mmCIF file of C-alpha atoms and ligand atoms in Angstrom:
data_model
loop_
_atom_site.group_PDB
_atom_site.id
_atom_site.type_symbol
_atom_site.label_atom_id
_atom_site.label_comp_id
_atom_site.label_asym_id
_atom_site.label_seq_id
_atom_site.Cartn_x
_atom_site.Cartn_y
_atom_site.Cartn_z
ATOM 1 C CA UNK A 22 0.000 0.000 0.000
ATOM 2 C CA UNK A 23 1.617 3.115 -0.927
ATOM 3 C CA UNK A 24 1.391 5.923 1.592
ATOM 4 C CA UNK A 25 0.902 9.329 1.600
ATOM 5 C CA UNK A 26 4.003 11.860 2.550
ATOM 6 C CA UNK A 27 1.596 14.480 3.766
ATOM 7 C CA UNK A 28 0.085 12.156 6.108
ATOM 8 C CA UNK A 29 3.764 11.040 7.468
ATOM 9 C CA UNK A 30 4.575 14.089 7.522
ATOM 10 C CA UNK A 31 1.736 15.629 9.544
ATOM 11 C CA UNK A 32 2.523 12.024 11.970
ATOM 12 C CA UNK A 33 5.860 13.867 12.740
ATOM 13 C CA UNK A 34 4.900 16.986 13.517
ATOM 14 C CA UNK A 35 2.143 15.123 15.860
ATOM 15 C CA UNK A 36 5.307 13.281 17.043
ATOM 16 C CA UNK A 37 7.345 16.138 17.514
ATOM 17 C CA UNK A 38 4.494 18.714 19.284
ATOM 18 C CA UNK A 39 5.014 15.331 22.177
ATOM 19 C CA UNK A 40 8.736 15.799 22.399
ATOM 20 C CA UNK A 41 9.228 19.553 22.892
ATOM 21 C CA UNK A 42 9.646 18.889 26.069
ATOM 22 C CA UNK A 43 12.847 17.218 26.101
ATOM 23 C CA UNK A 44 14.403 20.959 25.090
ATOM 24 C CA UNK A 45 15.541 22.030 28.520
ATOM 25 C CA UNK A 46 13.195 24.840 29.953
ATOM 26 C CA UNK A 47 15.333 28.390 29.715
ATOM 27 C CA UNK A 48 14.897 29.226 33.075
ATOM 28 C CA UNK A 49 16.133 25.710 34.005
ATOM 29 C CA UNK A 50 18.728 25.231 31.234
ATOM 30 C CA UNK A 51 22.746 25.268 31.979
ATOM 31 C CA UNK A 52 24.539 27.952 30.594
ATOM 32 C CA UNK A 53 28.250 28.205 29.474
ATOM 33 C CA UNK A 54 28.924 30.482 31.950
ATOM 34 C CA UNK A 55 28.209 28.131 35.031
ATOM 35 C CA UNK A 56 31.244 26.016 34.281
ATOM 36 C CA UNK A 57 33.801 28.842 33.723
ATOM 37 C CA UNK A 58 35.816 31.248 35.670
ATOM 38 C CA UNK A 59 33.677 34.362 36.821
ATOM 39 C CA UNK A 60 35.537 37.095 35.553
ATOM 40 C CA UNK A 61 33.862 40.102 37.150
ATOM 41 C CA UNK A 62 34.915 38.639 40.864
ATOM 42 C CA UNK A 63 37.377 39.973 42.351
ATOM 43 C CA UNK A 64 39.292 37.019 42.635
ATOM 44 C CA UNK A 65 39.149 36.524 38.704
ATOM 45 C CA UNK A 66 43.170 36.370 38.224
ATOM 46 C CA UNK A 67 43.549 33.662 40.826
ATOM 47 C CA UNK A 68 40.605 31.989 39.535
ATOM 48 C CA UNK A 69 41.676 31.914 35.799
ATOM 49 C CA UNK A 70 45.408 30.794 36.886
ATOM 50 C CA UNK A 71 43.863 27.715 39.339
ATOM 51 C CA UNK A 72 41.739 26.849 35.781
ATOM 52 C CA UNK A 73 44.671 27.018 33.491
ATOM 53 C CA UNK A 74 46.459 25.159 36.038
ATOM 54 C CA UNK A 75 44.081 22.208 36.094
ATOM 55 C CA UNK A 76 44.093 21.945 32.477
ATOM 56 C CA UNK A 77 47.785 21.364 32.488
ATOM 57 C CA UNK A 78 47.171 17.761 32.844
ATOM 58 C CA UNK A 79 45.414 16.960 29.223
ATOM 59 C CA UNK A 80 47.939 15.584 26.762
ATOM 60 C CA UNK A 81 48.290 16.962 23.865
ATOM 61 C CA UNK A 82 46.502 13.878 22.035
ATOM 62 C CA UNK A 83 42.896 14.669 23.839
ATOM 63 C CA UNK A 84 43.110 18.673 23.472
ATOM 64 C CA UNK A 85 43.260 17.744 19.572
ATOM 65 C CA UNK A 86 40.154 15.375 19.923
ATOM 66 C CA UNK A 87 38.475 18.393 22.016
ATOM 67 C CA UNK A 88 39.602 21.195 19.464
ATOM 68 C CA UNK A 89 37.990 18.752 16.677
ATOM 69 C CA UNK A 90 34.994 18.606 18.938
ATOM 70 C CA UNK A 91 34.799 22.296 19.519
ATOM 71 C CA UNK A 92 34.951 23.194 15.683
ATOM 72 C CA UNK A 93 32.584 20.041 15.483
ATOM 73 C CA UNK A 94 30.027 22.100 17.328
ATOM 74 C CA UNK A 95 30.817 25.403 16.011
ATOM 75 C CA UNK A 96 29.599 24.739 12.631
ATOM 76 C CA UNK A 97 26.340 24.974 14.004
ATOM 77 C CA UNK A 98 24.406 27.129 11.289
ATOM 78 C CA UNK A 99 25.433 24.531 8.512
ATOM 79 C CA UNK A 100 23.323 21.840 10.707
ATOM 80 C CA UNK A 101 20.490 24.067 11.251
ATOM 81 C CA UNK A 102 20.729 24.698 7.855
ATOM 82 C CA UNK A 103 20.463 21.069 7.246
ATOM 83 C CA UNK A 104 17.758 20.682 9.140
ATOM 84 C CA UNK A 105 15.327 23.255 7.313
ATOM 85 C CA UNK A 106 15.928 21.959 4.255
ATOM 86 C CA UNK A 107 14.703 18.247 4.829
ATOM 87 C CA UNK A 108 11.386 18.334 2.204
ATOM 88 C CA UNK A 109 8.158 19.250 4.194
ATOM 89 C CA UNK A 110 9.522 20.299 7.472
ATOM 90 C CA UNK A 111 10.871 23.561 8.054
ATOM 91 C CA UNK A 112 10.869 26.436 9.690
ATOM 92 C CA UNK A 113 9.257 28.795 7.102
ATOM 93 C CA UNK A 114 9.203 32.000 8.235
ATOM 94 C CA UNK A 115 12.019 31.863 10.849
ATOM 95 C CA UNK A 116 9.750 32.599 13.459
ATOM 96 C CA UNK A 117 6.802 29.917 12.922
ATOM 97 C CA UNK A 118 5.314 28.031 15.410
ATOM 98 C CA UNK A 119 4.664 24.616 13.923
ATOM 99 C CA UNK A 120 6.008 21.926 16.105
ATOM 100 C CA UNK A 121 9.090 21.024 13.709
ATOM 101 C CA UNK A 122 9.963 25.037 13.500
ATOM 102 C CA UNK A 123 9.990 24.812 17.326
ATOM 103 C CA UNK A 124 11.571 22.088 17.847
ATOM 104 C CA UNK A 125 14.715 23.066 14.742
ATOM 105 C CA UNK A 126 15.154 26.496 16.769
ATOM 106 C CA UNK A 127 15.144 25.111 20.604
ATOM 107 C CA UNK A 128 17.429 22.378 19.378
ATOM 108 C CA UNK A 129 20.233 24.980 17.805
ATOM 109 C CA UNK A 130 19.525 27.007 21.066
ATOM 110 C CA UNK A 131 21.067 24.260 22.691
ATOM 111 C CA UNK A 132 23.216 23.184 20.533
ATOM 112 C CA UNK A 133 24.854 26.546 20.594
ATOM 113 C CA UNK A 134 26.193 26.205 24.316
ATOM 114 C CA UNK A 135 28.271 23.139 23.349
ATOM 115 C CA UNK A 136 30.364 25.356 20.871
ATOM 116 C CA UNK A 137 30.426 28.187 23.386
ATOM 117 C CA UNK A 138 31.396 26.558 26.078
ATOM 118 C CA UNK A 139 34.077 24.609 24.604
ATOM 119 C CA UNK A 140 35.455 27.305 23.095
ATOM 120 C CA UNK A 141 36.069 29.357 25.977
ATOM 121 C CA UNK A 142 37.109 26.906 27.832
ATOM 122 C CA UNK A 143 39.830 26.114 25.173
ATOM 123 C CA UNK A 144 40.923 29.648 24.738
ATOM 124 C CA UNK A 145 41.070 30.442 28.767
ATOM 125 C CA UNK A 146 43.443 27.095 28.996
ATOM 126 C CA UNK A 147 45.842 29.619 26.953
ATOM 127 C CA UNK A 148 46.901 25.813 25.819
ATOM 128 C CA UNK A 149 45.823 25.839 22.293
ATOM 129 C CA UNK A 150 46.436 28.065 19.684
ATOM 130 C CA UNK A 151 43.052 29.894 19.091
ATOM 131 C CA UNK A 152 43.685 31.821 15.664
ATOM 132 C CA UNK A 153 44.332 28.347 14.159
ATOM 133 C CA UNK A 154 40.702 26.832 15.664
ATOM 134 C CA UNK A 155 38.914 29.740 14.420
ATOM 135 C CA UNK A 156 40.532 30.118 10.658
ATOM 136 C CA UNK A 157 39.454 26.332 10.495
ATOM 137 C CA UNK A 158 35.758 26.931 11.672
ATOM 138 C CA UNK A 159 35.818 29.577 9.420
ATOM 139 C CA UNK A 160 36.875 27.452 6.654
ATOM 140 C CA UNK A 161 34.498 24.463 7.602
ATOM 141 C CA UNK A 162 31.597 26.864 7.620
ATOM 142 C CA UNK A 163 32.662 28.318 4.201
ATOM 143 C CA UNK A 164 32.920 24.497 3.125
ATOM 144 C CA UNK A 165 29.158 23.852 4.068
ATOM 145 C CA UNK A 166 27.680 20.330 5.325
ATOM 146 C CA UNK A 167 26.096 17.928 3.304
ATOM 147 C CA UNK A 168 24.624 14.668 5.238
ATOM 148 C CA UNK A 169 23.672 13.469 1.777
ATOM 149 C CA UNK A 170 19.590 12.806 2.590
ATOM 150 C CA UNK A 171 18.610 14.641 -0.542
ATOM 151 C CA UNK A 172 16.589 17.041 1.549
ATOM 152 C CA UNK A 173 14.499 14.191 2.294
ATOM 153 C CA UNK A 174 13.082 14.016 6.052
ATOM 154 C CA UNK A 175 13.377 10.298 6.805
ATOM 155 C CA UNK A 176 17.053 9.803 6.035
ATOM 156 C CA UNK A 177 17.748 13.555 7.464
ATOM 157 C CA UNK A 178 15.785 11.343 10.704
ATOM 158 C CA UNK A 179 17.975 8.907 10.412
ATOM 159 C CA UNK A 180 21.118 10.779 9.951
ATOM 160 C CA UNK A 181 20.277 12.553 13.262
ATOM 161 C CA UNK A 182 19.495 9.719 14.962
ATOM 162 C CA UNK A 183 23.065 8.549 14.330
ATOM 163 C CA UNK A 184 24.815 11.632 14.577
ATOM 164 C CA UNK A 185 23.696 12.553 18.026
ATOM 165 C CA UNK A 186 24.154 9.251 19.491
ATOM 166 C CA UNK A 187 27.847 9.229 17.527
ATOM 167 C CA UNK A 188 28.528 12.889 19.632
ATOM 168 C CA UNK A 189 27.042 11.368 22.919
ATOM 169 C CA UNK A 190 29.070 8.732 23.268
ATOM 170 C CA UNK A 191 32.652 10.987 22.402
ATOM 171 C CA UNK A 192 31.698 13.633 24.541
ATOM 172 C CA UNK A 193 30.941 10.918 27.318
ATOM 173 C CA UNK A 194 34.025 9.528 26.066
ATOM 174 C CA UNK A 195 36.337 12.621 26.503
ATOM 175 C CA UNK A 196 35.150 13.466 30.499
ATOM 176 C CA UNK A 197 35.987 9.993 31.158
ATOM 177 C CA UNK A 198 38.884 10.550 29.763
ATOM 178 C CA UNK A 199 39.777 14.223 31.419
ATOM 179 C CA UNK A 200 38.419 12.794 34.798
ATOM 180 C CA UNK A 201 41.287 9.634 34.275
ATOM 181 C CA UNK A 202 43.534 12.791 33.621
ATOM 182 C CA UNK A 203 42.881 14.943 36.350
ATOM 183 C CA UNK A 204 40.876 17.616 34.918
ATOM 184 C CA UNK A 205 37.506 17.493 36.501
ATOM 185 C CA UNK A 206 36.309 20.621 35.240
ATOM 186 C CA UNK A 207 36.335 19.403 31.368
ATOM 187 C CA UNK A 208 35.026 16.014 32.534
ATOM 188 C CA UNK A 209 31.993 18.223 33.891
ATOM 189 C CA UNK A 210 31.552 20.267 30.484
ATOM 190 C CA UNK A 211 31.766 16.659 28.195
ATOM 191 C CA UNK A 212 29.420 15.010 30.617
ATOM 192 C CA UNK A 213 26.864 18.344 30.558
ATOM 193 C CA UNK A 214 27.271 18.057 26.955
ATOM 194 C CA UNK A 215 26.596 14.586 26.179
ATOM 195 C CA UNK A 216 23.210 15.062 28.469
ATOM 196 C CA UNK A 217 21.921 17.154 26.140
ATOM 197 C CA UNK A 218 23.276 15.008 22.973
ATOM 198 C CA UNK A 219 21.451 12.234 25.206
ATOM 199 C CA UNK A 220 18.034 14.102 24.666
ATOM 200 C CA UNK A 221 18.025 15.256 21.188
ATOM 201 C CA UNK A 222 19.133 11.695 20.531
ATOM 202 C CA UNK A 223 15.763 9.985 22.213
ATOM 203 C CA UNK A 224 14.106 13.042 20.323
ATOM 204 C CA UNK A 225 15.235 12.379 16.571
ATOM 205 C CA UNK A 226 14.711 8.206 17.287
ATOM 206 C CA UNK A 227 11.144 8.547 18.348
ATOM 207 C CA UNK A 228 10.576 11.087 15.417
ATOM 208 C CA UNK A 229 12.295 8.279 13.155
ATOM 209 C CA UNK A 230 10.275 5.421 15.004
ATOM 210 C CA UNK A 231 6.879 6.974 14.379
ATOM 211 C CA UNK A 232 8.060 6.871 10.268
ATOM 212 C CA UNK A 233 8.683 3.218 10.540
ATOM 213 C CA UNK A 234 5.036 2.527 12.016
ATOM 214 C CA UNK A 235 3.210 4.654 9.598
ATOM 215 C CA UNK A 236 5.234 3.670 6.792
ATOM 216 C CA UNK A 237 7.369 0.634 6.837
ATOM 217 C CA UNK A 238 8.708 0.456 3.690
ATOM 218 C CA UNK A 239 9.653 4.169 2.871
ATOM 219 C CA UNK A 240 12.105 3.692 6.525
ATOM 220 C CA UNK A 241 13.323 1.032 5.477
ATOM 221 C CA UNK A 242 14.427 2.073 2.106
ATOM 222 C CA UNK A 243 15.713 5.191 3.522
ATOM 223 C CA UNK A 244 17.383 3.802 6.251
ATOM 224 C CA UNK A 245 19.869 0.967 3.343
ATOM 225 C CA UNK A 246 20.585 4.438 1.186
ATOM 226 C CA UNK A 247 21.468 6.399 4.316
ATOM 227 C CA UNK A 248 23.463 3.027 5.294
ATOM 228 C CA UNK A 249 25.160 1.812 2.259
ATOM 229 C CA UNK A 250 26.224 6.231 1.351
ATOM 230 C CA UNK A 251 27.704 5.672 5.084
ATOM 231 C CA UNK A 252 27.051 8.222 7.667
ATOM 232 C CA UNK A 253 29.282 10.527 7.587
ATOM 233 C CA UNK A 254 31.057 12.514 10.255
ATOM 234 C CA UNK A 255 29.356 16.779 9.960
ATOM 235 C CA UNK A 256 32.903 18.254 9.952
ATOM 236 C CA UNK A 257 34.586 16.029 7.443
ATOM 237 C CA UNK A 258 34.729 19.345 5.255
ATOM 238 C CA UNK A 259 37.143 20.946 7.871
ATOM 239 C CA UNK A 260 40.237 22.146 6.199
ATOM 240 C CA UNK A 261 43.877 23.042 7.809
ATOM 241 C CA UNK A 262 44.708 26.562 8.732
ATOM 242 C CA UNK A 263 47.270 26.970 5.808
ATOM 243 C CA UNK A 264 45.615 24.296 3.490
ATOM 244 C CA UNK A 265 48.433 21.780 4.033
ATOM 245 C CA UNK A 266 47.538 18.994 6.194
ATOM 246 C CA UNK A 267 43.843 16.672 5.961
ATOM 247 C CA UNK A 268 43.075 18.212 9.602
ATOM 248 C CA UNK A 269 39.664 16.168 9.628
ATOM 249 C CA UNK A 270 41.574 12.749 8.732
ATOM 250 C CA UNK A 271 44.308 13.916 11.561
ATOM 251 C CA UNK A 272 41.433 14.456 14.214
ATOM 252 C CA UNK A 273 39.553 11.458 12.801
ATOM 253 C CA UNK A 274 42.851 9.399 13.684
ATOM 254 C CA UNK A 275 43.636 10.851 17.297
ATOM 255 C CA UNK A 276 39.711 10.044 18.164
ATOM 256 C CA UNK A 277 40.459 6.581 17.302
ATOM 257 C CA UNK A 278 43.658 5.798 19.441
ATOM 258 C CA UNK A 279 42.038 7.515 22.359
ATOM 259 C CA UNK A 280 39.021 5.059 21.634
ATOM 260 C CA UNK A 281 36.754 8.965 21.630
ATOM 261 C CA UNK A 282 35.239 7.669 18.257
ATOM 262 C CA UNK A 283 36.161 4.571 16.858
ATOM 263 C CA UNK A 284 35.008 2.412 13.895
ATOM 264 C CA UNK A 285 33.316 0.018 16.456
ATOM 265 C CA UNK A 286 31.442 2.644 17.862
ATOM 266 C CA UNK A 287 30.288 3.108 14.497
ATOM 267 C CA UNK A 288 29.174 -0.413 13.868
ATOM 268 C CA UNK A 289 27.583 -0.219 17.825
ATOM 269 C CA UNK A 290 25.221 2.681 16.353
ATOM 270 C CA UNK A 291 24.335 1.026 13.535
ATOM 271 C CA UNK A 292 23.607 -2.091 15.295
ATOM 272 C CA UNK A 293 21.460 -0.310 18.174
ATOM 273 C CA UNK A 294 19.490 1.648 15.435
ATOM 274 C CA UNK A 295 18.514 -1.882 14.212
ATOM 275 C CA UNK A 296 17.561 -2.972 17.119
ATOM 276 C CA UNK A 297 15.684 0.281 18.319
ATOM 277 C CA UNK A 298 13.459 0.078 15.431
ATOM 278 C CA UNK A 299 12.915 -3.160 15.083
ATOM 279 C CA UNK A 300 13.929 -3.747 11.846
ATOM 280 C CA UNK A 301 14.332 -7.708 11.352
ATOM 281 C CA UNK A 302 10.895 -7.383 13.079
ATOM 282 C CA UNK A 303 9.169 -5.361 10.175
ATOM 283 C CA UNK A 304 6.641 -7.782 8.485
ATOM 284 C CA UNK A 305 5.071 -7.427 5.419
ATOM 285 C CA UNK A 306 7.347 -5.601 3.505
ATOM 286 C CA UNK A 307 7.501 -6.871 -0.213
ATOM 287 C CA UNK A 308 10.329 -6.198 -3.046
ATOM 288 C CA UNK A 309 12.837 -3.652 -2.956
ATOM 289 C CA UNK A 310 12.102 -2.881 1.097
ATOM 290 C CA UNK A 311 12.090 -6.639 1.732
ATOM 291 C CA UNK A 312 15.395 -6.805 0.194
ATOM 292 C CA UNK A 313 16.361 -3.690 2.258
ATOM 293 C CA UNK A 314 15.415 -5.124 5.437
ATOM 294 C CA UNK A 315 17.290 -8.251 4.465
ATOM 295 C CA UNK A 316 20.368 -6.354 4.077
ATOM 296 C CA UNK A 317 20.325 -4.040 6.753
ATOM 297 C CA UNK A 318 19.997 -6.884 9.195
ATOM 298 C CA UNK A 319 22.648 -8.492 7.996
ATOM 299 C CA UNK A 320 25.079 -5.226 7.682
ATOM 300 C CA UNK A 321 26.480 -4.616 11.618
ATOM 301 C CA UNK A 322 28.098 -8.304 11.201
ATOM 302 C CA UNK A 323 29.299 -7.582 8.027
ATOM 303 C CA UNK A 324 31.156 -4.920 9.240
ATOM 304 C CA UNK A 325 32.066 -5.722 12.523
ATOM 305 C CA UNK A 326 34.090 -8.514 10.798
ATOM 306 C CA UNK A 327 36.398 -5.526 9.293
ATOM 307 C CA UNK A 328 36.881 -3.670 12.388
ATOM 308 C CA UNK A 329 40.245 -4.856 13.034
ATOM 309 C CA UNK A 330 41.628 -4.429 9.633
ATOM 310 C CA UNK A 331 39.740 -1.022 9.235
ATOM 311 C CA UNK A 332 41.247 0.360 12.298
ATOM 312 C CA UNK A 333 44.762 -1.249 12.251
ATOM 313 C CA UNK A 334 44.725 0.547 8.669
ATOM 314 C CA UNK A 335 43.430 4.323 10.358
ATOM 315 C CA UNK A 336 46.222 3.972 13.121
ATOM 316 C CA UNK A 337 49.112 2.622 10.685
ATOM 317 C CA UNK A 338 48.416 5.971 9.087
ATOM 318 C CA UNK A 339 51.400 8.874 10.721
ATOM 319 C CA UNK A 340 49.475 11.693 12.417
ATOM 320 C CA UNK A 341 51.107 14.950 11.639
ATOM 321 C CA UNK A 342 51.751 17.547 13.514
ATOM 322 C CA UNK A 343 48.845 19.294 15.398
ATOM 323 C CA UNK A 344 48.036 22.770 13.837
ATOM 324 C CA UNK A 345 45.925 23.915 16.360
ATOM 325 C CA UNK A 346 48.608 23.458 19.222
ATOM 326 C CA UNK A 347 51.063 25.329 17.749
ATOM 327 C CA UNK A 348 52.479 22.678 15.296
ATOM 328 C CA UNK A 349 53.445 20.574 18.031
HETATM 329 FE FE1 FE2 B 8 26.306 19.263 20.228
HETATM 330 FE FE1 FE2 B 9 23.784 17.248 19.008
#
């Protein structure tokens, strides 16, 4: 039975109206400013120097991973972007109050903190060299962001769903590791962080979920292109300060030895997406989405089978120096 995309559509907006409230209230909501020095105290120079002092303690390996994080998040208005331009749901006037426009502007409000807060938090370190990180936002933004879901709103859903699980678990990933470290006050910012990563995530999957339920087949289908393009990473168009060095394949590489993103963790998502929708559970499905389903299931194995060789390849591969800490 072939279904209509108004009606799905009209289903997600129902869907989303539900999950507004997993946007943090703003009178409740952190801000960037609770996790950083105070600087109208009097005590602001001692304050600054105990911070800079605690941050002595991250090697030079998991500031890289947190610089690629920061510019990560600071391409922000190429994913909001993104998100207004998935067919059918948008944000039309900028100011509209359909559930999707209110949901695509709370999200990016609180999405914003994450690059905020890292940012600062990088540049009052004095440990990194800040010119660099900002000439390669500037360049990623310039670059743009393509998730490759042809504007269409079930694999943008599904390339959410992935991507905001994939930054919840390296931001999780990253306090652990500056807690091992020493430097409590970053593990606090990764942790705050991958809370709200944690809620847009449950957000984007339930929007996704209701799709598969009111139409099977058009998931499915969506879900094997999305799979078989492979997701990739939203600031694989970052570019290197002075154009000489593949800064995203450099980053991409130090995020793997420190286990902050891995391929596994790539085959985990993909294997908990299959599992959170239920895929080998679909029935009915007929043709090209039976064949889908049939493939998707049998995809996580497939590639957990070339984990090893994948990542042995990745690390073989020499790092570089780091442009953003001073060529070090
Ligand atoms: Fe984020
Ligand atoms: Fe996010």
């Amino acid at each position: 039975m072939s279904v209509d995309k108004q009606d799905v559509l009209d289903e997600i907006e129902k869907i989303v109206a539900t999950k507004l409230v997993l946007l943090a209230p703003v009178d409740k909501a952190w801000q960037p400013s609770d996790f950083l020095p105070d600087m109208s105290r009097e005590s602001w120079i001692e304050d600054v120097t105990e911070f800079r002092k605690a941050s002595l303690c991250l090697s030079d390996e998991l500031l890289v991973s947190m610089v690629g994080s920061t510019i990560t998040e600071e391409a922000l208005p190429s994913y909001q972007t993104s998100l207004n331009r998935m067919g059918g749901l948008a944000d039309k006037t900028g100011i509209s109050s359909n559930p999707w426009a209110k949901w695509s502007r709370g999200w990016a409000a609180e999405e914003n903190r994450h690059g905020d807060l890292l940012n600062r938090y990088m540049m009052l370190t004095g440990r990194v060299d800040m010119r660099a990180v900002e000439v390669t936002i500037h360049h990623l933004i310039r670059n743009g962001f393509d998730p490759q879901n042809d504007h269409d709103p079930y694999n943008g859903l599904i390339y959410t769903s992935f991507q905001e699980r994939a930054t919840r678990l390296s931001h999780a990933k990253c306090a652990q590791l500056a807690r091992k470290a020493g430097e409590s006050a970053l593990g606090k910012i990764c942790i705050t962080i991958a809370g709200d990563e944690a809620r847009h995530e449950e957000a984007y999957t339930s929007f996704m979920r209701r799709v598969f339920e009111v139409d099977p087949a058009g998931a499915i289908l969506a879900m094997h292109r999305m799979f078989i393009r492979t997701i990739k990473m939203p600031a694989h168009l970052m570019s290197d300060p002075d154009g000489a060095d593949d800064v995203f394949a450099m980053f991409s590489r130090v995020a793997q030895s420190l286990g902050i993103y891995t391929f596994s963790d790539y085959v985990d998502i993909m294997e908990h997406l299959v599992e959170t929708w239920g895929v080998a559970h679909l029935k009915g499905l007929t043709g090209e989405a039976a064949q889908a389903q049939e493939s998707i299931c049998r995809m996580p194995a497939y590639y957990r089978r070339r984990i090893a060789s994948i990542e042995a390849k990745q690390s073989a591969q020499p790092v570089g120096k780091y442009p953003w800490i001073y060529r070090r």
